[in-house]
Coordinates of C-alpha atoms and ligand atoms in Angstrom, one line a residue:
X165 CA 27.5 2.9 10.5
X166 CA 23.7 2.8 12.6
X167 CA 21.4 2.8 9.9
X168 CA 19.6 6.0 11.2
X169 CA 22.4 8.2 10.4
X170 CA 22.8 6.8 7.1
X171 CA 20.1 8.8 5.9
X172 CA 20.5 11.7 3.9
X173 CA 17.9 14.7 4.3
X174 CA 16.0 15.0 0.9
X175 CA 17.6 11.9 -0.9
X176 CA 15.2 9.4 -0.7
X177 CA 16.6 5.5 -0.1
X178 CA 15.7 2.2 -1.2
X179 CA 16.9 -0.5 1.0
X180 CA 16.7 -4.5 0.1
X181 CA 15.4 -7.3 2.1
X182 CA 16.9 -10.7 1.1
X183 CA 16.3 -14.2 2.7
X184 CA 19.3 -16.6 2.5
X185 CA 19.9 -18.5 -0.5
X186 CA 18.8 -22.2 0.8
X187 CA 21.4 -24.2 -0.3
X188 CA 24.7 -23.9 -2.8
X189 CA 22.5 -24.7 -5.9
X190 CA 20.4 -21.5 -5.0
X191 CA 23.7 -19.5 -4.8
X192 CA 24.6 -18.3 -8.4
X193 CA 21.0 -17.3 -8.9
X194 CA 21.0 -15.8 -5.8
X195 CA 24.6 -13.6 -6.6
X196 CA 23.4 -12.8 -9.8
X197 CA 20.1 -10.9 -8.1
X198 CA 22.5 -9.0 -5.4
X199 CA 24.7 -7.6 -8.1
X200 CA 21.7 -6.8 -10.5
X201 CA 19.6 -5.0 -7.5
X202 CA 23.7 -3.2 -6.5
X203 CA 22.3 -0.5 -9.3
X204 CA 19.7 0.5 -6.7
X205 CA 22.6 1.3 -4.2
X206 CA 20.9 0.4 -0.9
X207 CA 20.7 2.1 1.6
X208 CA 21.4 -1.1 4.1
X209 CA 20.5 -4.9 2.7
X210 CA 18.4 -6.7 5.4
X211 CA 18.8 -10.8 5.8
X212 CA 15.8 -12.7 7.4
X213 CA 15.9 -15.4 9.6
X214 CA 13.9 -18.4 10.3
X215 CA 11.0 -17.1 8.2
X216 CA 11.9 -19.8 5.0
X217 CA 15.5 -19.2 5.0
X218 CA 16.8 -21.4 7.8
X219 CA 18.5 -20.3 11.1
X220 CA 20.8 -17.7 12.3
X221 CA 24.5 -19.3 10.6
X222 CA 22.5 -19.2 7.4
X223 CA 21.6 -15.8 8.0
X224 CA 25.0 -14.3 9.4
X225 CA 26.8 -15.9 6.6
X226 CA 24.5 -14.5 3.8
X227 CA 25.0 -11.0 5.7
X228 CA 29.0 -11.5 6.2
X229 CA 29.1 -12.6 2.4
X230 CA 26.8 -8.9 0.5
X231 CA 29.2 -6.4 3.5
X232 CA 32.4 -8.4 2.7
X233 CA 31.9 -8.8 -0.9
X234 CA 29.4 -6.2 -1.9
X235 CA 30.4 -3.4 0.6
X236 CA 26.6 -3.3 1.7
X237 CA 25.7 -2.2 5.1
X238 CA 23.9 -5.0 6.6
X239 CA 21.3 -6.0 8.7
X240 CA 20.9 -9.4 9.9
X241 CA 17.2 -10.2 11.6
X242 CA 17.4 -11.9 15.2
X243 CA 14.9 -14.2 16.3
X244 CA 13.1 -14.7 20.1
X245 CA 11.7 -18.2 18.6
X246 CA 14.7 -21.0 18.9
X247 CA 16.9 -19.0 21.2
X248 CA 18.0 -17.7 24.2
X249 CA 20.0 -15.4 26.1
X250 CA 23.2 -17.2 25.6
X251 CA 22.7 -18.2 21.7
X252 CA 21.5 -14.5 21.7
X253 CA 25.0 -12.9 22.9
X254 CA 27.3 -15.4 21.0
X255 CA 25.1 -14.1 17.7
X256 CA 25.9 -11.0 18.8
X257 CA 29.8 -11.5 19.4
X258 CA 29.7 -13.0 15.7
X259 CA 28.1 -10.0 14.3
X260 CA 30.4 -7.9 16.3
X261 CA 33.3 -9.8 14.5
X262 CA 32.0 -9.1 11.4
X263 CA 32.0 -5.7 11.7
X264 CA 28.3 -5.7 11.7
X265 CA 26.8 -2.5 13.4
X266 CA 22.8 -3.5 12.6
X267 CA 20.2 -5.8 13.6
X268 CA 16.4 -6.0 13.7
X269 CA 15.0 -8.2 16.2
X270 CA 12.2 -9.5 16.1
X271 CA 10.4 -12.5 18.1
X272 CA 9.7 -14.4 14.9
X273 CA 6.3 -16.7 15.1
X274 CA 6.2 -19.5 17.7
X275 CA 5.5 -23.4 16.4
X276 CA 1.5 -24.5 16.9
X277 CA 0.8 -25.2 20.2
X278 CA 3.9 -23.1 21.9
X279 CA 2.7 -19.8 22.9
X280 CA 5.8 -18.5 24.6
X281 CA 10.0 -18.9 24.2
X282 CA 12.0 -20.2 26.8
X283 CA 14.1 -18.4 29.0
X284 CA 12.6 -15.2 29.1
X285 CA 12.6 -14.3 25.4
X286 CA 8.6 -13.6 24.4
X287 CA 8.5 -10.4 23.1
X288 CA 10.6 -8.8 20.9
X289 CA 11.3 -6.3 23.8
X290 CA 12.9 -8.5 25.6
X291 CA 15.0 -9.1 22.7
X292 CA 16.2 -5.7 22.9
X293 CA 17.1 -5.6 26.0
X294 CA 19.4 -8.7 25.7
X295 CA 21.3 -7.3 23.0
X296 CA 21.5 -4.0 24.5
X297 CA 22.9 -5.5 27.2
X298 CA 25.2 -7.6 25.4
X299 CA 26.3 -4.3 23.4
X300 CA 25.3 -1.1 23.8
X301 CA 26.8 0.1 20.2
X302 CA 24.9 -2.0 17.9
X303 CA 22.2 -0.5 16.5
X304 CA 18.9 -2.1 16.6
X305 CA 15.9 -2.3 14.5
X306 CA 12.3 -3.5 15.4
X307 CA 9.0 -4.5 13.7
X308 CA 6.5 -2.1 13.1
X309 CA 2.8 -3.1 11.8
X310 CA 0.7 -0.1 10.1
X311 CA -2.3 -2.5 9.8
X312 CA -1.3 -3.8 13.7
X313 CA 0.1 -7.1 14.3
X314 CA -2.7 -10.1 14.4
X315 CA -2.3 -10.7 17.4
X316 CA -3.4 -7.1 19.0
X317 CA -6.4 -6.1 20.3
X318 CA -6.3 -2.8 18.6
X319 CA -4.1 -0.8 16.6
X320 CA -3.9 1.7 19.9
X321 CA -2.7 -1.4 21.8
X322 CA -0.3 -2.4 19.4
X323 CA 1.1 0.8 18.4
X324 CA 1.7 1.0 22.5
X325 CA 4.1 -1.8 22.4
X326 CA 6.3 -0.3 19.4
X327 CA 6.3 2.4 21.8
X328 CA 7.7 -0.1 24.4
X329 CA 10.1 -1.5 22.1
X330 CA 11.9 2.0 21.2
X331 CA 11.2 2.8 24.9
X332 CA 13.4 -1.2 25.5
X333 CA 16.1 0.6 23.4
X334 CA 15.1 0.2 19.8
X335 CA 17.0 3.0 17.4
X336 CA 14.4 2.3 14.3
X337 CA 11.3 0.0 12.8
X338 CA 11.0 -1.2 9.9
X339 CA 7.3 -1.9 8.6
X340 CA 5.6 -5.2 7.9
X341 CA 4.5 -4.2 4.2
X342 CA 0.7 -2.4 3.7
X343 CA -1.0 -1.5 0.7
X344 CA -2.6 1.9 2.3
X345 CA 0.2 4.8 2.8
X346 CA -2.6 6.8 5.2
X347 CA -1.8 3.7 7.5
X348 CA 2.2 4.4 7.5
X349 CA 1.7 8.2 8.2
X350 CA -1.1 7.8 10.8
X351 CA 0.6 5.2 12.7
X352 CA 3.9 8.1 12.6
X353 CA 2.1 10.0 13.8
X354 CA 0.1 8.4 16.9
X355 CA 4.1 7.3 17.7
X356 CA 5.1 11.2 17.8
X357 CA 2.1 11.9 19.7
X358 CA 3.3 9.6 22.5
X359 CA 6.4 11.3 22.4
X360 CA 8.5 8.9 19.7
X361 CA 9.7 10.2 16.8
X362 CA 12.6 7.5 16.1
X363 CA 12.7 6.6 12.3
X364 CA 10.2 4.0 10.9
X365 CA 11.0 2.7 7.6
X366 CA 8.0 1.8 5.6
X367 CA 7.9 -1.2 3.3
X368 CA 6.6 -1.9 0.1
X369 CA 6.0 -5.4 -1.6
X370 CA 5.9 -5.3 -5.1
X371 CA 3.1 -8.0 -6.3
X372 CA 4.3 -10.3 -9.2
X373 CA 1.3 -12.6 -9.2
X374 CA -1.9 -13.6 -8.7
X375 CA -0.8 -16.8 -6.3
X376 CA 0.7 -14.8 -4.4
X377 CA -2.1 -12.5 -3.8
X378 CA -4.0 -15.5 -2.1
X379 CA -1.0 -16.3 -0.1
X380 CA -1.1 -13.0 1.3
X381 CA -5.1 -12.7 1.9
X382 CA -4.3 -16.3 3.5
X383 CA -1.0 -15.7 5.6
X384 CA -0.8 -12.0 6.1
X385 CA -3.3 -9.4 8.6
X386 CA -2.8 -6.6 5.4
X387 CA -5.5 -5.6 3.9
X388 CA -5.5 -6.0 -0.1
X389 CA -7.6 -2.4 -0.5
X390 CA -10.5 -3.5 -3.1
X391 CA -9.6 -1.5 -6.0
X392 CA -6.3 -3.1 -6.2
X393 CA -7.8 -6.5 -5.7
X394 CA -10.2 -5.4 -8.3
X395 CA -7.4 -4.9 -11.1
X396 CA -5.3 -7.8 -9.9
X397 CA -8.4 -10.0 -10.5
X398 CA -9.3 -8.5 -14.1
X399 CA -5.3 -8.2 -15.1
X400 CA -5.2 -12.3 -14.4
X401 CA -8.4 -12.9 -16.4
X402 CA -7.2 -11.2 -19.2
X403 CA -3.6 -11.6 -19.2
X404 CA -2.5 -14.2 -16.5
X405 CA 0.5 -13.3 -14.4
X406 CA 1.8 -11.2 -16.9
X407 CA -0.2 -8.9 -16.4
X408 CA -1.0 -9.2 -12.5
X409 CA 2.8 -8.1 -12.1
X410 CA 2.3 -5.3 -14.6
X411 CA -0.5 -4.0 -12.2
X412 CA 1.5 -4.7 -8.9
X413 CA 4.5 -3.0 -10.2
X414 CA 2.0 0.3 -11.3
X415 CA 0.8 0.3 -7.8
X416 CA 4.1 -0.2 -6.0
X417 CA 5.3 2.2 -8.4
X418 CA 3.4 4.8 -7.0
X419 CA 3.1 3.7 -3.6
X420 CA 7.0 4.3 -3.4
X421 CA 6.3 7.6 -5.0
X422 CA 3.7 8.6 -2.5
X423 CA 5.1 7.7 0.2
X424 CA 8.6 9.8 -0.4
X425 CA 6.6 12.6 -1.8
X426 CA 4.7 13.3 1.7
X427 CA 8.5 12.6 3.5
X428 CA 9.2 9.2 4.1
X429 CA 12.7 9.0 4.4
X430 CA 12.7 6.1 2.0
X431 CA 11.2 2.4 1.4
X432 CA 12.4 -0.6 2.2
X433 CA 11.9 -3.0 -0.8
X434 CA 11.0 -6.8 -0.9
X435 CA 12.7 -8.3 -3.9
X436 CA 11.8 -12.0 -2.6
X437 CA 15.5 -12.6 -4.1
X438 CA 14.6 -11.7 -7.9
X439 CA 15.7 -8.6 -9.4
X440 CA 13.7 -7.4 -12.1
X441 CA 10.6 -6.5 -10.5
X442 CA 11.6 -4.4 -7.8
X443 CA 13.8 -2.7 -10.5
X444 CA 11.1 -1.6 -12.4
X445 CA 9.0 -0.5 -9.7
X446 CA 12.2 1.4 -8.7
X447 CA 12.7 3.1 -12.6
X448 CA 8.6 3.8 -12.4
X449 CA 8.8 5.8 -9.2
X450 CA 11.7 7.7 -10.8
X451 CA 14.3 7.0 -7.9
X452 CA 16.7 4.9 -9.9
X453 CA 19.8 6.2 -8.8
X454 CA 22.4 8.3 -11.5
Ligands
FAD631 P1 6.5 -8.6 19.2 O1 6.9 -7.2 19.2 O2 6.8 -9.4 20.4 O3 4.9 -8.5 19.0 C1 4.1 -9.6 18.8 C2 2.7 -9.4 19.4 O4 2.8 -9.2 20.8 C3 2.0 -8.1 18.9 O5 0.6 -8.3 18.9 C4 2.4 -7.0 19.9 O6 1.5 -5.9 19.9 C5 2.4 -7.8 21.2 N1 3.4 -7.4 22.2 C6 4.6 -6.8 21.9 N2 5.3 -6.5 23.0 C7 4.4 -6.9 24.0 C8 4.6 -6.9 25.5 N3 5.7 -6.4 26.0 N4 3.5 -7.5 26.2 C9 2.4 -8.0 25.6 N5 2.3 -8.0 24.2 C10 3.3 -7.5 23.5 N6 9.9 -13.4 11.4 C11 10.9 -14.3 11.3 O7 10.8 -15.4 11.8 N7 12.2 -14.0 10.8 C12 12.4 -12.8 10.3 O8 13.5 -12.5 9.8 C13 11.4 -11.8 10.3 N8 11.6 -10.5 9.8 C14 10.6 -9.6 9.9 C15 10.9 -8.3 9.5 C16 9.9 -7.3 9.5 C17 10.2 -5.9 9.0 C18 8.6 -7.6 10.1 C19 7.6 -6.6 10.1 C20 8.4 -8.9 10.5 C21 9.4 -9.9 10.5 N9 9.2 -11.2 10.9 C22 10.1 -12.1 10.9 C23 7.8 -11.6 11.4 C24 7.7 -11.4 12.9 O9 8.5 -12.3 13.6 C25 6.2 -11.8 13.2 O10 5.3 -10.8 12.7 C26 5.9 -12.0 14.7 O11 4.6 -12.6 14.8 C27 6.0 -10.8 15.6 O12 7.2 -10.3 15.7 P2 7.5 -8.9 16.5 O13 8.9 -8.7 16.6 O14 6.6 -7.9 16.0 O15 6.9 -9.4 18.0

């Protein structure tokens, strides 16, 4: 079923996003994580592609496996980078195949020194349109950046293009994760002042420790707000990563919380294919499900 009409007024959902496992050794590890984070009972599980977790067979057979033998709904992400029209619509006939209803497309991040795909595929709009055209019923997700994407000149400008992309034939976003809900809700709400009021589905990224904090202030365009950074800092000092990930889950704890309790439909959850964390963060918000 399109994820948008999954969604149940007042019952808040936790969705999953998982990268595929990279090779067989990762697999049992990898199982034993999708059947631990079942309890949540997702709303849809996302698969990512390119992005650390190879191409799109990887990804489509990771998604086949948690709908086929989980009964998830699924959503496997499409890339513009290493494609084009032709490897998009024979992804597309697969998913089809599958049963599949649900995709996110997004243009993924282009080698150093190429700037653009080929054939015609350099925005994520453009990805739309091909698999619109290829199928009209799938249902199709897009990026969405609260803290704008790097490469915008401003968060109007940027907040203009998801416009375009809903406007391509997008059905929902999903965010890139922020640490600051007034970001989620404002950028909402610029969208339903152009007219857009299509579902966005925030994200929250639970953080388990202190490396990957730099990572993020090194790799990532989200601001780490300075009281969070603050505690992060003093939690390593005194109790190394321990600690750290008792502060991240506290925070995404009530991140989650804050951002159902002024009516986000749900959250969409980065487990980074481990269970436990996003589980507590899940039993601290007080959404684990009966
Ligand atoms: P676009 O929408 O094309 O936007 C990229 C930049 O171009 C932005 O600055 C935007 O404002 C601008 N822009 C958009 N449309 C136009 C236009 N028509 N004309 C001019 N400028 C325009 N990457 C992966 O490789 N694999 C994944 O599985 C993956 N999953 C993701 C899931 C989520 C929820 C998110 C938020 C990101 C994901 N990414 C993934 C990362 C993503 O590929 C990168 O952030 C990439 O740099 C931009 O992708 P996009 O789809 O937002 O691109």
């Amino acid at each position: 079923m399109p994820i948008p009409r999954l969604i149940e007024e007042d019952r808040p959902f936790i969705s999953l996003e998982f990268f595929p496992p990279r090779n067989e050794d990762a697999l049992p590890v990898f199982l034993d994580t999708v059947h631990r984070l079942a309890r949540l009972k997702p709303l849809f599980a996302a698969v990512t592609c390119g992005a650390g977790g190879g191409g799109a067979t990887g990804t489509l057979r990771t998604a086949r496996d948690l709908c086929e033998e989980k009964g998830f709904t699924v959503m496997p992400h499409m890339t513009c980078v290493r494609n084009d029209p032709e490897s998009i619509a024979e992804q597309v006939r697969e998913i089809r195949s599958c049963g599949i209803r649900n995709v996110l497309a997004v243009r993924g991040d282009f080698p150093d020194g190429v700037d653009s795909a080929p054939k015609g595929l350099r925005h994520a709009t453009d990805l739309v349109r091909t698999v619109r055209q290829q199928d009209p019923d799938l249902c199709v997700g897009v990026a969405a950046y609260p803290d704008a994407h790097p490469e915008s000149e401003s968060i109007e400008q940027d907040i203009e293009h998801l416009r375009q992309k809903f406007e391509a034939g997008a059905d929902f976003a999903v965010t890139q994760l922020f640490f600051d809900n007034r970001k989620y809700f404002d950028m909402v709400e610029r969208l339903a002042d152009k007219g857009c009021t299509k579902l966005v589905i925030p994200s929250v990224l639970p953080i388990r420790s202190f490396g990957q904090v730099r990572r993020l202030m090194g790799l990532c365009s989200t601001p780490i707000p300075g009281k969070l950074l603050a505690a992060l800092e003093a939690a390593h000092a005194s109790g190394g990563d321990g600690a750290v990930r008792d502060v991240g889950a506290d925070y995404a704890a009530a991140q989650v919380r804050g951002l159902v309790d002024a009516g986000a439909p749900g959250v969409h959850l980065y487990p980074f294919n481990r269970a436990g964390l996003c589980l507590d963060v899940v039993e601290r918000a007080g959404l684990m499900p009966a």
